[in-house]
GROMACS .gro file of C-alpha atoms in nm:
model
  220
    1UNK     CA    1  10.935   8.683  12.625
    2UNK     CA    2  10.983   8.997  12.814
    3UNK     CA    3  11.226   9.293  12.687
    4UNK     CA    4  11.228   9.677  12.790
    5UNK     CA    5  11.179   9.800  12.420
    6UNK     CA    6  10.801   9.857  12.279
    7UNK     CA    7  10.685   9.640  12.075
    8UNK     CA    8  10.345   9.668  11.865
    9UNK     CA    9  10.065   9.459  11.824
   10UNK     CA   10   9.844   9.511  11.586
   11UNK     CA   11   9.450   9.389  11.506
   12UNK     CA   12   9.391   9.320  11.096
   13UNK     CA   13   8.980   9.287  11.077
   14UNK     CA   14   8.828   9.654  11.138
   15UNK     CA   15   9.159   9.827  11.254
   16UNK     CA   16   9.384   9.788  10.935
   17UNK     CA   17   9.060   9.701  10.691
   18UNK     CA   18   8.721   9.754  10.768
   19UNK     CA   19   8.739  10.056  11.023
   20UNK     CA   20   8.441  10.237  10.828
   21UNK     CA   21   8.186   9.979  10.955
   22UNK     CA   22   7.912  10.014  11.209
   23UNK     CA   23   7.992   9.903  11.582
   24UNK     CA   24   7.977   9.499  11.582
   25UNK     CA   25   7.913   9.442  11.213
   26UNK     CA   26   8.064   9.252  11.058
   27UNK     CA   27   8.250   9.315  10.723
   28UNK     CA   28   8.038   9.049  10.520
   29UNK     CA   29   8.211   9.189  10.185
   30UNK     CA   30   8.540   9.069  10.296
   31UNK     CA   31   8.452   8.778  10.488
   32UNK     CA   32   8.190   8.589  10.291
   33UNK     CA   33   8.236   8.788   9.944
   34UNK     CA   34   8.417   8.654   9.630
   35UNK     CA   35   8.781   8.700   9.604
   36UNK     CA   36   8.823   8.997   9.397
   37UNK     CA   37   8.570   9.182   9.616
   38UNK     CA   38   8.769   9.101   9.913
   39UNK     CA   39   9.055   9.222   9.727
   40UNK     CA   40   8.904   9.579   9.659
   41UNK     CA   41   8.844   9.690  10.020
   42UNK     CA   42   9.006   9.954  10.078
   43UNK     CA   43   9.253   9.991  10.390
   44UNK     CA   44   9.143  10.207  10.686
   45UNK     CA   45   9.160  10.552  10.669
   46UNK     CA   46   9.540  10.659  10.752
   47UNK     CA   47   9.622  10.289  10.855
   48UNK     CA   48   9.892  10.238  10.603
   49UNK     CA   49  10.058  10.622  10.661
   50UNK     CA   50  10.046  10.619  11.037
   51UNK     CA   51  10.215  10.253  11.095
   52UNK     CA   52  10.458  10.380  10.878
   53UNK     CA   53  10.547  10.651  11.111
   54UNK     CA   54  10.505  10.448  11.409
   55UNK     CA   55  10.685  10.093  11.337
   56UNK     CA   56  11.035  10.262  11.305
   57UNK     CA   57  10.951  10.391  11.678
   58UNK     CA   58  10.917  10.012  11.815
   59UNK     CA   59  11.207   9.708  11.876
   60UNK     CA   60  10.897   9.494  11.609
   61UNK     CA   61  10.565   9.493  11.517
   62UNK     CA   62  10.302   9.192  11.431
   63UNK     CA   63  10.000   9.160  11.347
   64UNK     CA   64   9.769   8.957  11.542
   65UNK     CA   65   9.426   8.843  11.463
   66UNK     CA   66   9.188   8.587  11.518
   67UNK     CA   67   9.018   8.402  11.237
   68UNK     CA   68   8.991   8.057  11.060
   69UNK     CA   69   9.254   7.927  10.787
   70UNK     CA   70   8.965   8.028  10.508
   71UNK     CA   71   8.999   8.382  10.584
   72UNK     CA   72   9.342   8.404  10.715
   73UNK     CA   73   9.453   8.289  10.367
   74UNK     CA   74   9.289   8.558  10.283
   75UNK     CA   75   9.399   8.821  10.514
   76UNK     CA   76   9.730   8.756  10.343
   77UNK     CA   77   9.622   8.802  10.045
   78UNK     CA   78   9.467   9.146  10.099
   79UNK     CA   79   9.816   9.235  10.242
   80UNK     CA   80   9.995   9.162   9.951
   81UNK     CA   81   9.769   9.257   9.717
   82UNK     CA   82   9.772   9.593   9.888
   83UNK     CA   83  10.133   9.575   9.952
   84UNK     CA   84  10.121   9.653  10.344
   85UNK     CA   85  10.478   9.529  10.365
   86UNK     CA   86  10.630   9.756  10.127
   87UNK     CA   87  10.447  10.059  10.247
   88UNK     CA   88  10.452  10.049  10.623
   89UNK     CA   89  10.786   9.855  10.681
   90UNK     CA   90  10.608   9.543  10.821
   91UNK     CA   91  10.848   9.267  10.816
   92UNK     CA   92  10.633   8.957  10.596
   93UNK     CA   93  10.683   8.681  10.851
   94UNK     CA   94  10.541   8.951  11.173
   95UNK     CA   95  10.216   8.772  11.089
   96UNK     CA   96   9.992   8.607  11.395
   97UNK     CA   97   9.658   8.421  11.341
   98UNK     CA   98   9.474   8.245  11.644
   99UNK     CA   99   9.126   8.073  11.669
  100UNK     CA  100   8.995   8.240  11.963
  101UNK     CA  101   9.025   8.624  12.111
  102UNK     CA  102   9.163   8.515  12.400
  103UNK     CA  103   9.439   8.363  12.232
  104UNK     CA  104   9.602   8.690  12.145
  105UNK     CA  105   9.681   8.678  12.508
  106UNK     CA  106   9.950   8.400  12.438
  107UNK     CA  107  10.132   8.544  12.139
  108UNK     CA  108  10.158   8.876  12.326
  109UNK     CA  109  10.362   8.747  12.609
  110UNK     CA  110  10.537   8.520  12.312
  111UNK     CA  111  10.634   8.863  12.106
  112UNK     CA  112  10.661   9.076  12.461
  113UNK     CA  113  10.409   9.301  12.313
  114UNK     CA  114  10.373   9.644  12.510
  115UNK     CA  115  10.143   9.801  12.291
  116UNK     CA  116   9.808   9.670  12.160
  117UNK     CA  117   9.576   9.811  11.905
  118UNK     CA  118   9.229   9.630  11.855
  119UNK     CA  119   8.851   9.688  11.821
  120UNK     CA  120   8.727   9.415  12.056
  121UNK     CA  121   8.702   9.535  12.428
  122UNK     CA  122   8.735   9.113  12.459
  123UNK     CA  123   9.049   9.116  12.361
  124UNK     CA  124   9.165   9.451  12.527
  125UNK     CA  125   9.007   9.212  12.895
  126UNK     CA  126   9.215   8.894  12.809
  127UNK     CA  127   9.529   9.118  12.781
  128UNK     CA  128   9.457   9.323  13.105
  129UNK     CA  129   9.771   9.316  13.335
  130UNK     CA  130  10.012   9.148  13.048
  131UNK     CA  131  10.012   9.416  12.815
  132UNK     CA  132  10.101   9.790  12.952
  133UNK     CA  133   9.934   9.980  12.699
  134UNK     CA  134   9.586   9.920  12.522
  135UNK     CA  135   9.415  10.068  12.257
  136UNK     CA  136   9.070   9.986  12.169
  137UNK     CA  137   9.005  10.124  11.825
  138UNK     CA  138   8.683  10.221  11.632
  139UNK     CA  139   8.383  10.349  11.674
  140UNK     CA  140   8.225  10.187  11.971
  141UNK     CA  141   7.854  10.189  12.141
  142UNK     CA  142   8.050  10.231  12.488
  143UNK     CA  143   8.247  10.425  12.686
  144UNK     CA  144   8.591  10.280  12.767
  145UNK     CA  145   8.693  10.162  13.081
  146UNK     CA  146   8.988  10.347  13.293
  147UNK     CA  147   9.255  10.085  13.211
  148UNK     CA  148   9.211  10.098  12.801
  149UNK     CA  149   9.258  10.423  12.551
  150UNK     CA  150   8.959  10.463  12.353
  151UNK     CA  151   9.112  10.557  11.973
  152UNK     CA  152   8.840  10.623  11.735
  153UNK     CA  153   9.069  10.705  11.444
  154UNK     CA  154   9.393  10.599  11.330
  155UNK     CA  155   9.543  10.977  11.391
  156UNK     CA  156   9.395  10.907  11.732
  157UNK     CA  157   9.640  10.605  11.752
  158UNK     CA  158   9.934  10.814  11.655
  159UNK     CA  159   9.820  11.088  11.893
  160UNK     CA  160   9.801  10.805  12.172
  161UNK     CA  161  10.089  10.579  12.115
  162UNK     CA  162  10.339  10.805  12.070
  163UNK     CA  163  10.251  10.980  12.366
  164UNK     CA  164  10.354  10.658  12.558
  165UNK     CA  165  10.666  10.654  12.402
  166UNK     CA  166  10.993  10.795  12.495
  167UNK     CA  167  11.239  10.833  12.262
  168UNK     CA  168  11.296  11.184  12.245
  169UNK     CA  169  11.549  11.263  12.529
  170UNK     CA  170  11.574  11.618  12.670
  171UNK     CA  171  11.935  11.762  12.722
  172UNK     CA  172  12.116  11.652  12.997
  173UNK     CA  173  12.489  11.746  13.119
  174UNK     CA  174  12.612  11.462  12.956
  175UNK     CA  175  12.521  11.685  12.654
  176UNK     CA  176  12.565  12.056  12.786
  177UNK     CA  177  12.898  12.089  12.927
  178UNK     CA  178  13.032  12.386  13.115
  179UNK     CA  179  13.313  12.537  13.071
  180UNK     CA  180  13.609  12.346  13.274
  181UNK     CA  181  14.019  12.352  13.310
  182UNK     CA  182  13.980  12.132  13.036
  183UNK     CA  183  13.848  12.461  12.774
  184UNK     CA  184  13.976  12.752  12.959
  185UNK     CA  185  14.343  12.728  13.036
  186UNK     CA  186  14.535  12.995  13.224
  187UNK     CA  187  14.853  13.117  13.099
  188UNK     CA  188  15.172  12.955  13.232
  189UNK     CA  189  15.478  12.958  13.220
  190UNK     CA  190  15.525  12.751  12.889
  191UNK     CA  191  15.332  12.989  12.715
  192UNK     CA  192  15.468  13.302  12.842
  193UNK     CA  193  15.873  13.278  12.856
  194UNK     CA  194  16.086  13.563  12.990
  195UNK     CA  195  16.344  13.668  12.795
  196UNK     CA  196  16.683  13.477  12.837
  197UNK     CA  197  17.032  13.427  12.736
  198UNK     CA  198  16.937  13.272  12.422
  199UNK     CA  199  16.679  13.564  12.331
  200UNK     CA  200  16.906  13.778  12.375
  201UNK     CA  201  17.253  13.798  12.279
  202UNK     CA  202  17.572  14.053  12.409
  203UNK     CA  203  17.764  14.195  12.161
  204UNK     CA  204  18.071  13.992  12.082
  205UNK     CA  205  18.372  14.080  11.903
  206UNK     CA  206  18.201  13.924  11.631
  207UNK     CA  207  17.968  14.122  11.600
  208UNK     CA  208  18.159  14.499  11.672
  209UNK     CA  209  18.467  14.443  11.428
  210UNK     CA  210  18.789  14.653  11.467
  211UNK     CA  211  18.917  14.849  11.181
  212UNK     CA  212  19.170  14.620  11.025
  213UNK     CA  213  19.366  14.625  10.754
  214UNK     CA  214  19.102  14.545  10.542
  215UNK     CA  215  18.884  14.773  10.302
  216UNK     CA  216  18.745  15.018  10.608
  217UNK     CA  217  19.108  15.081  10.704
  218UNK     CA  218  19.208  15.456  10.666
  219UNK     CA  219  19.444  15.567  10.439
  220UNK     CA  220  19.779  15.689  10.523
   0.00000   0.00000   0.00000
């Protein structure tokens, strides 16, 4: 699917949960961990508070991640135990699971993603050339290659997506106008009338009245 609007793709493992961890571990707690400790990591740091300010920016937003049906039921838990939905704007159904990295690669040209936030430089490879702009998050033992944005933070991400982004327009003439004809008209000739017949009137005998025999005449 291809369309002109940005649209968001998002990583869940280590970019919405687990962003605290080293570079490469793995997050054992939520992966191999009981339930309820699962359920008590925490989100990353400004995660929730900056997709909130960024989805309403994009045509859709989805998150995409790779992982097996054990822990994606689980990855949806988490989200609704932590109520991503209701705090970020994330539709429910804008939920992507694949078995392989590499796979993101397929529901990216599905969604007509534009923008692409993960922490596996992988990933950021198999989407080279499909997806405009890339965003390879976390703390990382690398430096990042020319063609992917490095975002160690998620204020980083806001910093970098939104300056990709442009939906504020500057003033154009189609919003400052000059004065025309249209605004400033001249005075003619219907505004201004010269004086005329019917302006002004001639005495008439009606108006200049002979004595008569009426009251005003004199006395003999």
């Amino acid at each position: 699917m291809r369309t002109d609007a940005p649209r968001l793709g998002i990583d869940f493992g280590r970019v919405i949960q687990g962003a605290a961890l080293e570079p490469g571990a793995a997050d054992t707690v939520f992966l191999s961990g009981g339930l309820d400790e699962a359920m008590r990591t925490p989100p990353s740091p400004g995660a929730f508070e900056v997709l909130a300010r960024l989805l309403p920016r994009f045509d859709g937003a989805w998150i995409i991640s790779k992982c097996g049906p054990r822990v994606e039921l689980r990855t949806r838990q988490w989200l609704d135990h932590h109520d991503l939905f209701a705090h970020t704007g994330l539709p429910r159904d804008h939920l992507r699971f694949c078995r392989a990295r590499a796979d993101k690669a397929i529901h990216c040209a599905e969604l007509g993603i534009t923008h692409m936030i993960d922490d596996r430089l992988e990933v950021h490879s198999a989407l080279r050339g499909l997806v405009p702009h890339l965003f390879w998050f976390g703390v990382q033992t690398g430096p990042a290659p020319d063609w992917v944005r490095h975002t160690r933070t998620w204020p980083d991400v806001e910093d970098a997506v939104s300056a990709t982004l442009s939906d504020v327009v500057p003033p154009t003439q189609r919003d400052v106008v000059s004065p025309t004809q249209r605004d400033v008209v001249p005075p003619t000739q219907r505004d201004v009338v010269p004086p005329t017949q019917r302006d002004v009137v001639p005495p008439t005998q009606r108006d200049v009245v002979s004595p008569t025999q009426g009251g005003d005449a004199p006395r003999p």
